[in-house]
Amino acid sequence: MVQEGQEILVQVAREPLGSKGARITSHDTLPGRYLVYMPTESHVGVSRKIESEAERSRLKQIIEEVNTPREGVIVRTAGIGRSKA
């Protein structure tokens, strides 16, 4: 239960408009150049735009190796050909 005065982390999904307040979500996403990090999720995925099955498998395997404990990650198209480092 959330208690009065307790701080919680949210992400603004839509800016306030007129008399309506901002729309927020507790499913935080932190987009980066090579991947999108989702600390509150456990989904691991690869962008649909990466068509090569070999590359998709390679990227997913890298994420599975370094993602402990399992948190949400989506590899973006800029991640094509990138090393584990």
Coordinates of N, CA and C in Angstrom, one line a residue:
M1 N 0.8 -1.2 0.0 CA 0.0 0.0 0.0 C 0.9 1.2 0.0
V2 N 0.5 2.2 -0.7 CA 1.1 3.5 -0.7 C 0.6 4.3 0.4
Q3 N 1.5 4.9 1.2 CA 1.1 5.7 2.3 C 1.2 7.2 2.0
E4 N 0.5 8.0 2.6 CA 0.5 9.5 2.4 C 1.9 9.9 2.8
G5 N 2.5 10.7 1.9 CA 3.8 11.3 2.2 C 5.0 10.4 1.6
Q6 N 4.6 9.2 1.2 CA 5.6 8.3 0.7 C 6.0 8.7 -0.8
E7 N 7.3 8.6 -1.1 CA 7.7 9.0 -2.5 C 7.6 7.8 -3.4
I8 N 7.1 8.0 -4.6 CA 7.1 6.9 -5.5 C 7.6 7.4 -6.9
L9 N 8.2 6.6 -7.7 CA 8.8 6.9 -8.9 C 7.8 6.7 -10.0
V10 N 7.5 7.7 -10.8 CA 6.6 7.6 -12.0 C 7.2 8.2 -13.2
Q11 N 6.6 7.9 -14.3 CA 7.1 8.5 -15.6 C 5.9 9.2 -16.2
V12 N 6.1 10.4 -16.7 CA 5.0 11.2 -17.3 C 4.8 10.6 -18.7
A13 N 3.6 10.1 -19.0 CA 3.2 9.5 -20.3 C 2.6 10.6 -21.2
R14 N 2.0 11.6 -20.6 CA 1.4 12.6 -21.5 C 1.4 13.9 -20.6
E15 N 1.8 15.0 -21.3 CA 1.8 16.3 -20.6 C 0.4 16.8 -20.2
P16 N 0.3 17.7 -19.2 CA -1.0 18.2 -18.9 C -1.6 19.0 -20.0
L17 N -2.9 19.0 -20.2 CA -3.6 19.7 -21.2 C -4.8 20.3 -20.7
G18 N -4.8 21.7 -20.7 CA -6.0 22.4 -20.2 C -6.1 22.2 -18.7
S19 N -7.3 21.7 -18.3 CA -7.5 21.5 -16.9 C -7.2 20.1 -16.4
K20 N -6.8 19.2 -17.4 CA -6.4 17.9 -17.0 C -4.9 17.8 -16.6
G21 N -4.7 17.0 -15.6 CA -3.3 16.9 -15.2 C -2.5 15.9 -16.1
A22 N -1.3 15.8 -15.8 CA -0.4 14.9 -16.5 C -0.8 13.4 -16.3
R23 N -0.7 12.6 -17.4 CA -1.0 11.2 -17.3 C 0.4 10.5 -16.9
I24 N 0.4 9.7 -15.9 CA 1.6 9.1 -15.5 C 1.5 7.6 -15.5
T25 N 2.7 6.9 -15.5 CA 2.7 5.5 -15.5 C 3.8 5.1 -14.5
S26 N 3.6 3.9 -13.9 CA 4.7 3.4 -13.0 C 5.6 2.4 -13.7
H27 N 5.3 2.2 -15.0 CA 6.2 1.4 -15.8 C 7.2 2.2 -16.5
D28 N 8.3 2.4 -15.8 CA 9.4 3.3 -16.2 C 10.1 2.7 -17.4
T29 N 10.5 3.6 -18.4 CA 11.4 3.1 -19.5 C 12.4 4.2 -19.6
L30 N 13.7 3.7 -19.8 CA 14.8 4.6 -20.0 C 15.4 4.3 -21.3
P31 N 15.1 5.1 -22.4 CA 15.6 4.8 -23.7 C 17.0 5.3 -23.8
G32 N 17.8 4.4 -24.4 CA 19.2 4.7 -24.7 C 19.5 4.5 -26.2
R33 N 20.8 4.7 -26.6 CA 21.1 4.6 -28.0 C 21.0 3.2 -28.5
Y34 N 21.4 2.2 -27.7 CA 21.4 0.8 -28.1 C 20.3 -0.1 -27.6
L35 N 19.7 0.4 -26.5 CA 18.6 -0.4 -25.9 C 17.7 0.5 -25.1
V36 N 16.5 -0.1 -24.8 CA 15.5 0.6 -23.9 C 15.5 -0.3 -22.6
Y37 N 15.8 0.4 -21.5 CA 15.9 -0.3 -20.2 C 14.5 -0.1 -19.5
M38 N 13.9 -1.2 -19.0 CA 12.7 -1.2 -18.3 C 12.8 -1.9 -17.0
P39 N 13.3 -1.2 -15.9 CA 13.6 -1.8 -14.6 C 12.4 -2.5 -13.9
T40 N 11.2 -2.1 -14.3 CA 10.0 -2.7 -13.6 C 9.4 -3.9 -14.4
E41 N 10.0 -4.2 -15.5 CA 9.5 -5.3 -16.3 C 10.5 -6.5 -16.3
S42 N 10.1 -7.6 -16.9 CA 11.1 -8.7 -17.0 C 11.2 -9.2 -18.5
H43 N 10.6 -8.4 -19.4 CA 10.6 -8.8 -20.8 C 11.9 -8.5 -21.5
V44 N 12.4 -9.4 -22.3 CA 13.7 -9.2 -23.0 C 13.3 -9.3 -24.5
G45 N 13.6 -8.3 -25.3 CA 13.2 -8.4 -26.7 C 14.2 -7.7 -27.6
V46 N 14.0 -7.9 -28.9 CA 14.8 -7.3 -29.9 C 13.9 -6.6 -30.9
S47 N 14.3 -5.4 -31.4 CA 13.5 -4.7 -32.3 C 13.1 -5.5 -33.5
R48 N 11.8 -5.4 -33.9 CA 11.3 -6.1 -35.0 C 11.9 -5.7 -36.3
K49 N 12.6 -4.5 -36.4 CA 13.2 -4.1 -37.6 C 14.5 -4.8 -37.9
I50 N 15.0 -5.5 -36.9 CA 16.2 -6.4 -37.1 C 15.7 -7.7 -37.7
E51 N 15.9 -7.8 -39.0 CA 15.3 -9.0 -39.7 C 16.1 -10.2 -39.6
S52 N 17.4 -10.1 -39.5 CA 18.3 -11.3 -39.5 C 18.1 -12.1 -38.3
E53 N 17.6 -13.4 -38.4 CA 17.4 -14.2 -37.3 C 18.6 -14.5 -36.5
A54 N 19.8 -14.7 -37.2 CA 21.1 -14.9 -36.6 C 21.4 -13.7 -35.7
E55 N 21.2 -12.5 -36.2 CA 21.6 -11.3 -35.4 C 20.6 -11.2 -34.2
R56 N 19.4 -11.4 -34.4 CA 18.4 -11.4 -33.3 C 18.7 -12.3 -32.2
S57 N 19.1 -13.6 -32.6 CA 19.5 -14.6 -31.6 C 20.8 -14.2 -30.9
R58 N 21.7 -13.6 -31.6 CA 23.0 -13.2 -31.0 C 22.8 -12.1 -29.9
L59 N 22.0 -11.1 -30.3 CA 21.7 -10.0 -29.4 C 20.9 -10.5 -28.2
K60 N 19.9 -11.3 -28.4 CA 19.1 -11.8 -27.3 C 20.0 -12.6 -26.3
Q61 N 20.9 -13.4 -26.9 CA 21.8 -14.2 -26.0 C 22.7 -13.3 -25.2
I62 N 23.2 -12.2 -25.8 CA 24.1 -11.3 -25.0 C 23.3 -10.7 -23.9
I63 N 22.0 -10.3 -24.1 CA 21.2 -9.7 -23.1 C 20.9 -10.7 -22.0
E64 N 20.6 -11.9 -22.4 CA 20.4 -13.0 -21.4 C 21.6 -13.2 -20.5
E65 N 22.8 -13.1 -21.0 CA 24.0 -13.3 -20.2 C 24.3 -12.2 -19.2
V66 N 24.1 -10.9 -19.6 CA 24.5 -9.8 -18.8 C 23.3 -9.2 -17.9
N67 N 22.1 -9.7 -18.2 CA 20.9 -9.1 -17.5 C 20.5 -10.0 -16.3
T68 N 21.3 -9.8 -15.2 CA 21.0 -10.5 -14.0 C 20.9 -9.5 -12.8
P69 N 19.9 -9.4 -12.0 CA 18.7 -10.1 -12.1 C 17.9 -9.7 -13.3
R70 N 17.1 -10.6 -13.8 CA 16.4 -10.3 -15.1 C 15.5 -9.1 -15.0
E71 N 15.8 -8.1 -15.8 CA 15.0 -6.9 -15.9 C 14.7 -6.6 -17.4
G72 N 13.7 -5.8 -17.6 CA 13.3 -5.5 -19.0 C 14.3 -4.8 -19.9
V73 N 14.5 -5.3 -21.1 CA 15.4 -4.7 -22.0 C 14.9 -5.0 -23.4
I74 N 14.9 -4.0 -24.3 CA 14.6 -4.1 -25.7 C 15.8 -3.6 -26.4
V75 N 16.4 -4.4 -27.3 CA 17.6 -4.0 -28.1 C 17.1 -3.2 -29.3
R76 N 17.6 -2.0 -29.5 CA 17.2 -1.2 -30.6 C 18.0 -1.5 -31.9
T77 N 17.6 -1.0 -33.0 CA 18.3 -1.3 -34.3 C 19.7 -0.8 -34.3
A78 N 20.1 0.2 -33.5 CA 21.4 0.7 -33.4 C 22.4 -0.3 -32.8
G79 N 21.8 -1.4 -32.1 CA 22.6 -2.4 -31.5 C 23.1 -3.5 -32.5
I80 N 22.7 -3.4 -33.8 CA 23.1 -4.4 -34.8 C 24.6 -4.3 -34.9
G81 N 25.3 -5.5 -34.8 CA 26.7 -5.6 -34.9 C 27.5 -5.2 -33.7
R82 N 26.9 -4.8 -32.6 CA 27.6 -4.3 -31.5 C 28.1 -5.5 -30.6
S83 N 29.2 -5.3 -29.9 CA 29.7 -6.4 -29.1 C 29.1 -6.3 -27.7
K84 N 29.4 -7.3 -26.9 CA 28.9 -7.4 -25.5 C 29.3 -6.2 -24.7
A85 N 30.5 -5.7 -24.9 CA 31.0 -4.6 -24.2 C 30.2 -3.3 -24.5

